[in-house]
Structures are given as structure tokens and as C-alpha cells.
Coordinates of C-alpha atoms and ligand atoms in Angstrom, one line a residue:
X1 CA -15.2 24.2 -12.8
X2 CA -12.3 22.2 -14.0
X3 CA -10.3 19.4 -12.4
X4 CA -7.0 21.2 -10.8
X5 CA -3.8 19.6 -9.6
X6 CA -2.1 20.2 -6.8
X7 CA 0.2 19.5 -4.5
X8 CA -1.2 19.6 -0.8
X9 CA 2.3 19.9 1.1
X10 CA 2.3 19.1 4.9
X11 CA -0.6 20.8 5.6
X12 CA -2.8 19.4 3.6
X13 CA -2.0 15.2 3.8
X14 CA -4.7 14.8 5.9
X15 CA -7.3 16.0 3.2
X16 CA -5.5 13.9 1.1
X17 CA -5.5 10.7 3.5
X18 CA -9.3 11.4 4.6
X19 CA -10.1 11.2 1.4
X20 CA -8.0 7.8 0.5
X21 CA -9.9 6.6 4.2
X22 CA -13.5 7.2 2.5
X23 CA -13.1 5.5 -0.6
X24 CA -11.7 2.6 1.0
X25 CA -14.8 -0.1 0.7
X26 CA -15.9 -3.4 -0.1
X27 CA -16.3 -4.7 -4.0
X28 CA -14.5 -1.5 -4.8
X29 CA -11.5 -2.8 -6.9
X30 CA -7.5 -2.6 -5.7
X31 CA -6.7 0.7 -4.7
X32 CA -4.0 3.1 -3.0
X33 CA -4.8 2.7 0.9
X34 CA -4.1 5.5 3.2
X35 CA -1.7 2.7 4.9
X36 CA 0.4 3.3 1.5
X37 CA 0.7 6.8 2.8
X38 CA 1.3 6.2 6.3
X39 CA 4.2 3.8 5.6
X40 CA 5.5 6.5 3.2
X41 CA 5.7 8.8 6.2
X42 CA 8.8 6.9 7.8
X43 CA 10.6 9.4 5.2
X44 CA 9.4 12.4 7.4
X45 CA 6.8 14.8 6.9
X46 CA 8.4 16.8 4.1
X47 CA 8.9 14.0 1.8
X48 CA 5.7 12.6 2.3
X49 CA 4.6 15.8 1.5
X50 CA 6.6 16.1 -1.7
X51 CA 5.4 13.0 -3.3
X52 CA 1.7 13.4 -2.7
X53 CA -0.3 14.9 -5.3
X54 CA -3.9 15.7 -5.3
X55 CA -6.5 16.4 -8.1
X56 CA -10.0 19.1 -6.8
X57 CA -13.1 19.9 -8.3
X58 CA -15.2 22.4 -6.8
X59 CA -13.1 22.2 -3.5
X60 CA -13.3 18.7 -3.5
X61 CA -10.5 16.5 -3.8
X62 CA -11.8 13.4 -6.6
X63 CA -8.0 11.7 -7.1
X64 CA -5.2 11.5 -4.6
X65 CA -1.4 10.1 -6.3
X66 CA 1.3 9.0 -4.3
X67 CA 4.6 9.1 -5.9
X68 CA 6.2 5.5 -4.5
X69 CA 9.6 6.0 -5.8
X70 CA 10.4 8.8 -8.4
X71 CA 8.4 7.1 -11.6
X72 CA 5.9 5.1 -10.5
X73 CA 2.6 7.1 -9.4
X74 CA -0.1 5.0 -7.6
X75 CA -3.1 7.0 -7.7
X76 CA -6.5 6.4 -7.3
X77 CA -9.9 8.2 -7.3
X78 CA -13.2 8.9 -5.9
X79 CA -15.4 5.2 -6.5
X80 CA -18.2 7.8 -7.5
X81 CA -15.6 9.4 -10.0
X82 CA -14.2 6.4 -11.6
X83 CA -15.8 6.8 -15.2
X84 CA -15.9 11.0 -14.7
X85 CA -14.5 12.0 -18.6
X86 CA -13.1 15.1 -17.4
X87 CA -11.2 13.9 -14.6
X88 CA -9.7 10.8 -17.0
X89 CA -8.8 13.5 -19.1
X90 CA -6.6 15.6 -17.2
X91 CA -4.9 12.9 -15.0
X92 CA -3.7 11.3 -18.4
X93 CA -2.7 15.2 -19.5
X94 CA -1.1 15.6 -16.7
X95 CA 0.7 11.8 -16.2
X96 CA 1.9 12.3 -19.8
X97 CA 3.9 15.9 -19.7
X98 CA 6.7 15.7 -17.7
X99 CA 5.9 19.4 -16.9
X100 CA 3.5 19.4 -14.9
X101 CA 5.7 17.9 -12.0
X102 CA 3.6 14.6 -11.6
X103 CA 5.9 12.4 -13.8
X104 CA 9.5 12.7 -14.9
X105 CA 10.5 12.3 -18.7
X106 CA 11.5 8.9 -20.0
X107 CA 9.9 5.6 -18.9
X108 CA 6.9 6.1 -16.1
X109 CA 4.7 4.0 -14.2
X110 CA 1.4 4.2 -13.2
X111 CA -0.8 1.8 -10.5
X112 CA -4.2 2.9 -12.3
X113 CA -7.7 1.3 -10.1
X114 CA -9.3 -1.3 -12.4
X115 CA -12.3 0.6 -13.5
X116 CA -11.1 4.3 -13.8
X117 CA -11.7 5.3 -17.2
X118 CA -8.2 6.7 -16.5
X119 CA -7.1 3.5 -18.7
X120 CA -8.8 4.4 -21.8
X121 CA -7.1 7.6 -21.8
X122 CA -3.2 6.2 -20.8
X123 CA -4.1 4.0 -24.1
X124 CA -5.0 6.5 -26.1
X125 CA -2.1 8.5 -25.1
X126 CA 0.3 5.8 -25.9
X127 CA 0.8 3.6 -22.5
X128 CA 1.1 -0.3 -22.6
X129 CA 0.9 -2.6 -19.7
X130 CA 3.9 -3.2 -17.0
X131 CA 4.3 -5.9 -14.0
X132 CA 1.2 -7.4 -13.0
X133 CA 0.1 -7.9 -9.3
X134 CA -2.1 -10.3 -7.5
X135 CA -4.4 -8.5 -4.9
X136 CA -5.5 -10.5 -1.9
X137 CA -8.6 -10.3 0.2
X138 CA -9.3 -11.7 3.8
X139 CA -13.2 -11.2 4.9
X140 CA -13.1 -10.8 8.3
X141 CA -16.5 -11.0 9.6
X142 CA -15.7 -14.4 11.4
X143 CA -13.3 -14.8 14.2
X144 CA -9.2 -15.2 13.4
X145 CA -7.6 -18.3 14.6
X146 CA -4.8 -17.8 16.8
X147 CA -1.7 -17.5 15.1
X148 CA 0.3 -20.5 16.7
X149 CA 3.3 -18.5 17.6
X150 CA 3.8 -15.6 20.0
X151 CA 3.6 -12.1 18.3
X152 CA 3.9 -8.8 20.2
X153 CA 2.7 -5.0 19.1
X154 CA 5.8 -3.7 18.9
X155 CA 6.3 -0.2 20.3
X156 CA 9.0 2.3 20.5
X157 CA 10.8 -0.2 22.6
X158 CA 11.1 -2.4 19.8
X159 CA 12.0 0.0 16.8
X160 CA 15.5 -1.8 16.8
X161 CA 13.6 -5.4 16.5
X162 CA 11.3 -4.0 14.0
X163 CA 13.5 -2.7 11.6
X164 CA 16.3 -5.3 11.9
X165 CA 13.8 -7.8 10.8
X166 CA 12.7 -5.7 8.1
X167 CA 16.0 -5.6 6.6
X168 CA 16.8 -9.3 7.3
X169 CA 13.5 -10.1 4.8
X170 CA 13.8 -6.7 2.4
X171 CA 16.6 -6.9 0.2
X172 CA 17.6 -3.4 0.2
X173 CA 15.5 -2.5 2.7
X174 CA 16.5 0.9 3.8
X175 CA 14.5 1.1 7.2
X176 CA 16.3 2.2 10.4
X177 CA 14.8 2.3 14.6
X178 CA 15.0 6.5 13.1
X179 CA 12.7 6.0 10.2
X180 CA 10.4 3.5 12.7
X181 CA 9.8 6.5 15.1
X182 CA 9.3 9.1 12.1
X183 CA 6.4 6.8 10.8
X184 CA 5.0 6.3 14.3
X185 CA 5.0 10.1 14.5
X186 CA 3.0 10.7 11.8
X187 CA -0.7 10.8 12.4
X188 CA -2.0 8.1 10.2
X189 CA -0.2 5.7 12.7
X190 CA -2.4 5.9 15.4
X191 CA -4.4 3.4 12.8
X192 CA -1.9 1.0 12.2
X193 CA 0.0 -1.7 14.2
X194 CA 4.0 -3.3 13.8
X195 CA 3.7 -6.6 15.0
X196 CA 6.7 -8.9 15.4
X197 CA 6.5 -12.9 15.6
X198 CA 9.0 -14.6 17.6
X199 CA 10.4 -18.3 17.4
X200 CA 10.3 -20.6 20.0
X201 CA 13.9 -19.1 21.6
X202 CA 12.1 -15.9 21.4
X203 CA 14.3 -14.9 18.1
X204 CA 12.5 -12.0 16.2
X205 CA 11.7 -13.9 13.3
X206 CA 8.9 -12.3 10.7
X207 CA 7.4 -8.8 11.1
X208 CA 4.2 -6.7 9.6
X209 CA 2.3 -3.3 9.8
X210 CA -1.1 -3.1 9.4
X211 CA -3.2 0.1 8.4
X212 CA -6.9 0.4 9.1
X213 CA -9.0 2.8 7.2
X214 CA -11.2 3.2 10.2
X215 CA -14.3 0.4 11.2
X216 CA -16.4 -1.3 8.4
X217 CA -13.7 -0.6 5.7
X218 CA -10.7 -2.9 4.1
X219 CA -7.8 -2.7 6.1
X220 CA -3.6 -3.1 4.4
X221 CA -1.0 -5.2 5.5
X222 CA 2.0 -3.4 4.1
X223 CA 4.7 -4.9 4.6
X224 CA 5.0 -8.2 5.7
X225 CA 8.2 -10.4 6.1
X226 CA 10.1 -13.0 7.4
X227 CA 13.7 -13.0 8.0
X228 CA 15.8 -14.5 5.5
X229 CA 17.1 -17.5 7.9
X230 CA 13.8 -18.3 9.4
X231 CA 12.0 -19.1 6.0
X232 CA 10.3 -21.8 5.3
X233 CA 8.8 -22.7 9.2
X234 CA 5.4 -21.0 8.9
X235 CA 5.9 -17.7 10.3
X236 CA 5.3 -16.4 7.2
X237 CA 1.6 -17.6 7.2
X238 CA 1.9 -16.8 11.2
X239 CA 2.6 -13.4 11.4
X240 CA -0.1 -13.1 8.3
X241 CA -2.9 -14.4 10.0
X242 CA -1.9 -12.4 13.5
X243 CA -2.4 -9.3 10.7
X244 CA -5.6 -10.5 10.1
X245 CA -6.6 -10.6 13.6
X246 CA -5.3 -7.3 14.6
X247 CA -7.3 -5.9 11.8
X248 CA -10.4 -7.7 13.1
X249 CA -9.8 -6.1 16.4
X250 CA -9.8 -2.5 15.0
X251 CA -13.0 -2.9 13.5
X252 CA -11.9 -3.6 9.9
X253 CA -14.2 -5.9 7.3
X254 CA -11.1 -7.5 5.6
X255 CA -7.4 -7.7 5.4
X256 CA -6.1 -6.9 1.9
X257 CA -2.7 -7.0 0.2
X258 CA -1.2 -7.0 -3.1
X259 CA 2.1 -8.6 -4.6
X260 CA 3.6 -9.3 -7.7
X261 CA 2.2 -11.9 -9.6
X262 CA 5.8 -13.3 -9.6
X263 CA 6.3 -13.3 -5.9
X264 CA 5.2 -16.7 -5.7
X265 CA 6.0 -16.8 -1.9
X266 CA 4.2 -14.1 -1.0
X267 CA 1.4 -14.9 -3.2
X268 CA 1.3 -18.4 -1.2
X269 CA 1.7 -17.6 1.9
X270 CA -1.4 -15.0 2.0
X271 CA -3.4 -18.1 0.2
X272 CA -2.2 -19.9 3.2
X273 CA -3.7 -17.5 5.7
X274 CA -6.6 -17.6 4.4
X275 CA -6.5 -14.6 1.9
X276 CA -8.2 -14.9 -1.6
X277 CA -6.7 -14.6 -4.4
X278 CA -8.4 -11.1 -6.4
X279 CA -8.2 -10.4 -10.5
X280 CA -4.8 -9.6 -11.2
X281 CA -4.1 -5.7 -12.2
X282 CA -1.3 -4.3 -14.4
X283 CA 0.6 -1.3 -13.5
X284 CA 0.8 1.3 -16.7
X285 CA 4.0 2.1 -18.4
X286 CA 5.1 5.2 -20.7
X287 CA 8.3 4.4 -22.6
X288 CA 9.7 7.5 -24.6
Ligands
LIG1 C1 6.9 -14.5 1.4 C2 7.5 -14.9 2.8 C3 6.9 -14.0 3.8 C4 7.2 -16.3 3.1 O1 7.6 -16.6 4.4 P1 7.8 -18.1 5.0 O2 7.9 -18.0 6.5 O3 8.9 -18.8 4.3 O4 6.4 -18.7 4.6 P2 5.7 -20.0 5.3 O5 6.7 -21.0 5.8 O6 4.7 -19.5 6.4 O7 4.9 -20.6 4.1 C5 3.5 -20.2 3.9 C6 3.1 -20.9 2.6 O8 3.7 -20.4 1.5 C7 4.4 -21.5 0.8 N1 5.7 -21.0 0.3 C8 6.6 -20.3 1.1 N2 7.7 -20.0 0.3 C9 7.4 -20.5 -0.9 C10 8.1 -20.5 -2.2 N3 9.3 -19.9 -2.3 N4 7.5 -21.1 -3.2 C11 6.3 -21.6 -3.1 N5 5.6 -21.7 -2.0 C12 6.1 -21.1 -0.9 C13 4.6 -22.6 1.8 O9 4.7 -23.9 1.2 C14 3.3 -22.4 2.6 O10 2.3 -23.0 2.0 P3 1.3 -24.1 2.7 O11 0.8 -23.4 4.0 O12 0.2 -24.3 1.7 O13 2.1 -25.3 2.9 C15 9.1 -14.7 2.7 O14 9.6 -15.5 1.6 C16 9.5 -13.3 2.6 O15 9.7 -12.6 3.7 N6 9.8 -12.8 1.4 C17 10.4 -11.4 1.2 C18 9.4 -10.4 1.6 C19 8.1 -10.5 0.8 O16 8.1 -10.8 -0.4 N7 7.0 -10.2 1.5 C20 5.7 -10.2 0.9 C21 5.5 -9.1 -0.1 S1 4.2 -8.0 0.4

């Protein structure tokens, strides 16, 4: 039977974020987390929905996409399905023609796992290379330190904290206490934790979610940030390594991230926690 696209709608995100959960596992190369999904999900249901995209063989789904903005597809596949010729055949068909609803027309980007076969194809259909990121990797099989600073889960009490702090470290961060709650009603939140680090005045001052994929696999931190003003004091590395921990404590075998390559910060402050740094990956890029 042939590979089929489709798009799962509301229904079907948990088949689609089961799947992402499985094929979350150690020495298997940077990949789209369910996290990715569940942080999607302070957009509502419906969009979430609307920018997922899954690819089935034989009733079973081997490549999940999440459209994270309205050209760039992060997608990723089964580890067992990685070097499958069909499957790298008709992602790239259906990445590459605008018609099939996956990708618009003009310039479109692609987050593409390091060993899909997927990449052959892209450059045989024409794609070059875009930004390039720097995963990061935490093994957590020893304890956490403590963090040095005090740093709460932050529950529907503190939506307003969460998301003003958010803002004050996102430039044009969009989140709202609104799109907090929407997230935390979404299912894949019952894995994941906001935390919020506060100064010594008890000033909100650096913020992050993290995602587990269930015990024994890699759990996300996505995102992380410090307020604008409060920079520069170690609460970046602080509310890092408190992600690390909470991770720990849900059962997960390491903390992992990606960034820019140019986010130098960000890239230093995980190296400061205690991450490693990971081969650096290329997104993929059609220009017309
Ligand atoms: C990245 C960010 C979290 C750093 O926060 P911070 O509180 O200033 O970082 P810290 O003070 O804890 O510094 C941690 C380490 O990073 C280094 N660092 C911080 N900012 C840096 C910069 N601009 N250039 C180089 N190194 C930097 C520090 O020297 C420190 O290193 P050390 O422990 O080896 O001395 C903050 O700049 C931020 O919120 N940026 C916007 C959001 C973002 O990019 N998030 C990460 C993307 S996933």
C-alpha cells in the first residue's frame, strides 16, 4: 500500500502525538517532540489541528509534520522508517507542490531529522540549506543540583506571571494568561510543567515549560527565558537547570533543546547548565 497524507484534525492529534511520544529515544538524532505540539496547542484545538499533518502506511502513521508558522514544516518520522524510499519519496512530492496543502507556493522551510533519506530527495528536487541550529542534550541519569534560586510550578494561578514573563524575554511574543489556559487544556499538558524563577524580592524573573515524552525517553524544554531586565544574573542558567530537574523527576533520561546556531545566549546558557552541545542541523529551504 502506498504512503497517504492526511490531515488528522482534532480527533486524531493524539495518534499523531503518540506517535511523536514513541519515537522519542536516545542516540536518535534531533527531532520534532510531542512538547512542539503541546506548546502549539496554546492556539486552541482547531488550529492545532489545522497545522498538523500526518503521513500512514497500512494504518500506521510513519511521519507526523507540524506546520510552526505558515512555511516552515517540522516533520519527522518513524526511527525504523528513516531510510524507507517510498516514504522519502512522497513527503518530498508532497513538500514540493503547493497543492497538496502541506506547503504554500514561494519560499518554504523544512526542519528535516538528520538521517531521513528525506534529504536526498529535497536535493534532488531542488532545496538548499537554511538557518542552522545547535541541539542540546542533558543526560539525566545523575541527580540535578539545586538551582540556587526559588522557582515554583506555576499553575492557573500564575497564567498572568507566566505569560508576562514570556513577553518580557520573547520579542514579539504573542502569549496571553488566555492562551496559558488553552495550552494547559490540551491533553498533552498533563506531561509538561511552566516553572517560573523568582529574584531575591520575589520578582518573576525567567520562565520555562518542559514536555516529557513519558519515562525513559528525552524530554523538551521549549521555551525558556529570562526577562529582558533581569539578564545577565544567572537565571538564565537557573531556571535551565530547575528544567532539568523537573524533567528528572518525571522519569525522563535527558533534557534536550535546540537554538539557533546564532543565539549565542541561549547556546551558552544551556552549555552552562550543563547541556551538551549536539551536531548542528540545517533547516531546508525551497525558493521559487
Ligand atoms: C538566553 C537567555 C535565557 C540568557 O539568560 P541570562 O539570564 O542572561 O543568562 P545567564 O546570566 O544565566 O548566563 C548563562 C551563561 O550564558 C552566558 N551568556 C549570557 N548571555 C550571553 C551573551 N549575550 N553572549 C554570550 N554569553 C552569554 C553567561 O556568560 C553565562 O555563562 P557562564 O555560566 O559560563 O558564565 C536570555 O538572553 C533570553 O531570555 N533570551 C531570549 C529568549 C531566548 O533566546 N531563549 C532561548 C531560546 S530557546
Amino acid at each position: 500500500m502506498r504512503t497517504t497524507l492526511s490531515r488528522p484534525g482534532v480527533d486524531g492529534l493524539d495518534a499523531a502525538a503518540g506517535a511523536l511520544r514513541a519515537w522519542q529515544d536516545e542516540g536518535v538524532p534531533w527531532q520534532l517532540h510531542p512538547g512542539d505540539i503541546g506548546w502549539f496547542r496554546r492556539f486552541g484545538a482547531e488550529a492545532t489541528a489545522a497545522a498538523v499533518r500526518t503521513w500512514s502506511r497500512d494504518g500506521r502513521i510513519l511521519a507526523v509534520g507540524l506546520l510552526d508558522g505558515p512555511r516552515l514544516l517540522r516533520l519527522t518520522t518513524a526511527p525504523d522508517a528513516r531510510r524507507d524510499e517510498e516514504l522519502a519519496r512522497v513527503l518530498a512530492e508532497d513538500l514540493g507542490d503547493p497543492g497538496r496543502g502541506v506547503l504554500p507556493e514561494g519560499t518554504a522551510y523544512a526542519e528535516v531529522p538528520a538521517d531521513a533519506l528525506l534529504h536526498d530527495a529535497l536535493t534532488g528536487n531542488g532545496w538548499g540549506t537554511d538557518e542552522s541550529w545547535t541541539p542540546l542534550r542533558r543526560d539525566l541519569a545523575e541527580p540535578v543540583g539545586d538551582p540556587g534560586v526559588r522557582v515554583e510550578v506555576a499553575g492557573p494561578e500564575h497564567a498572568e506571571v507566566r505569560a508576562a514573563v514570556q513577553r518580557a524575554a520573547f520579542d514579539n511574543s504573542s502569549f496571553t494568561p488566555d492562551r496559558w489556559h488553552a495550552m494547559a487544556a490540551g491533553p498533552l499538558y498533563t506531561d509538561a510543567r511552566c516553572l517560573v524563577a523568582r529574584d531575591a524580592r520575589g520578582e518573576a524573573v525567567a520562565v520555562v515549560t518542559v514536555w516529557s515524552a513519558g519515562p525513559g525517553r528525552p524530554g523538551l524544554l521549549e521555551p525558556m527565558g529570562v526577562a529582558r531586565e533581569h539578564r545577565g544574573h544567572g537565571y538564565g542558567r537557573a531556571i535551565t537547570v530547575a528544567a532539568a530537574g523537573a524533567l528528572r523527576r518525571m522519569g525522563a533520561s535527558s533534557a534536550v533543546v535546540s537554538t539557533p546556531s546564532s543565539n549565542t545566549a541561549a547556546v551558552a546558557t544551556y552549555r552552562s547548565a550543563g547541556f551538551e552541545q549536539q551536531p548542528e542541523t540545517r533547516d531546508r529551504r525551497r525558493d521559487p
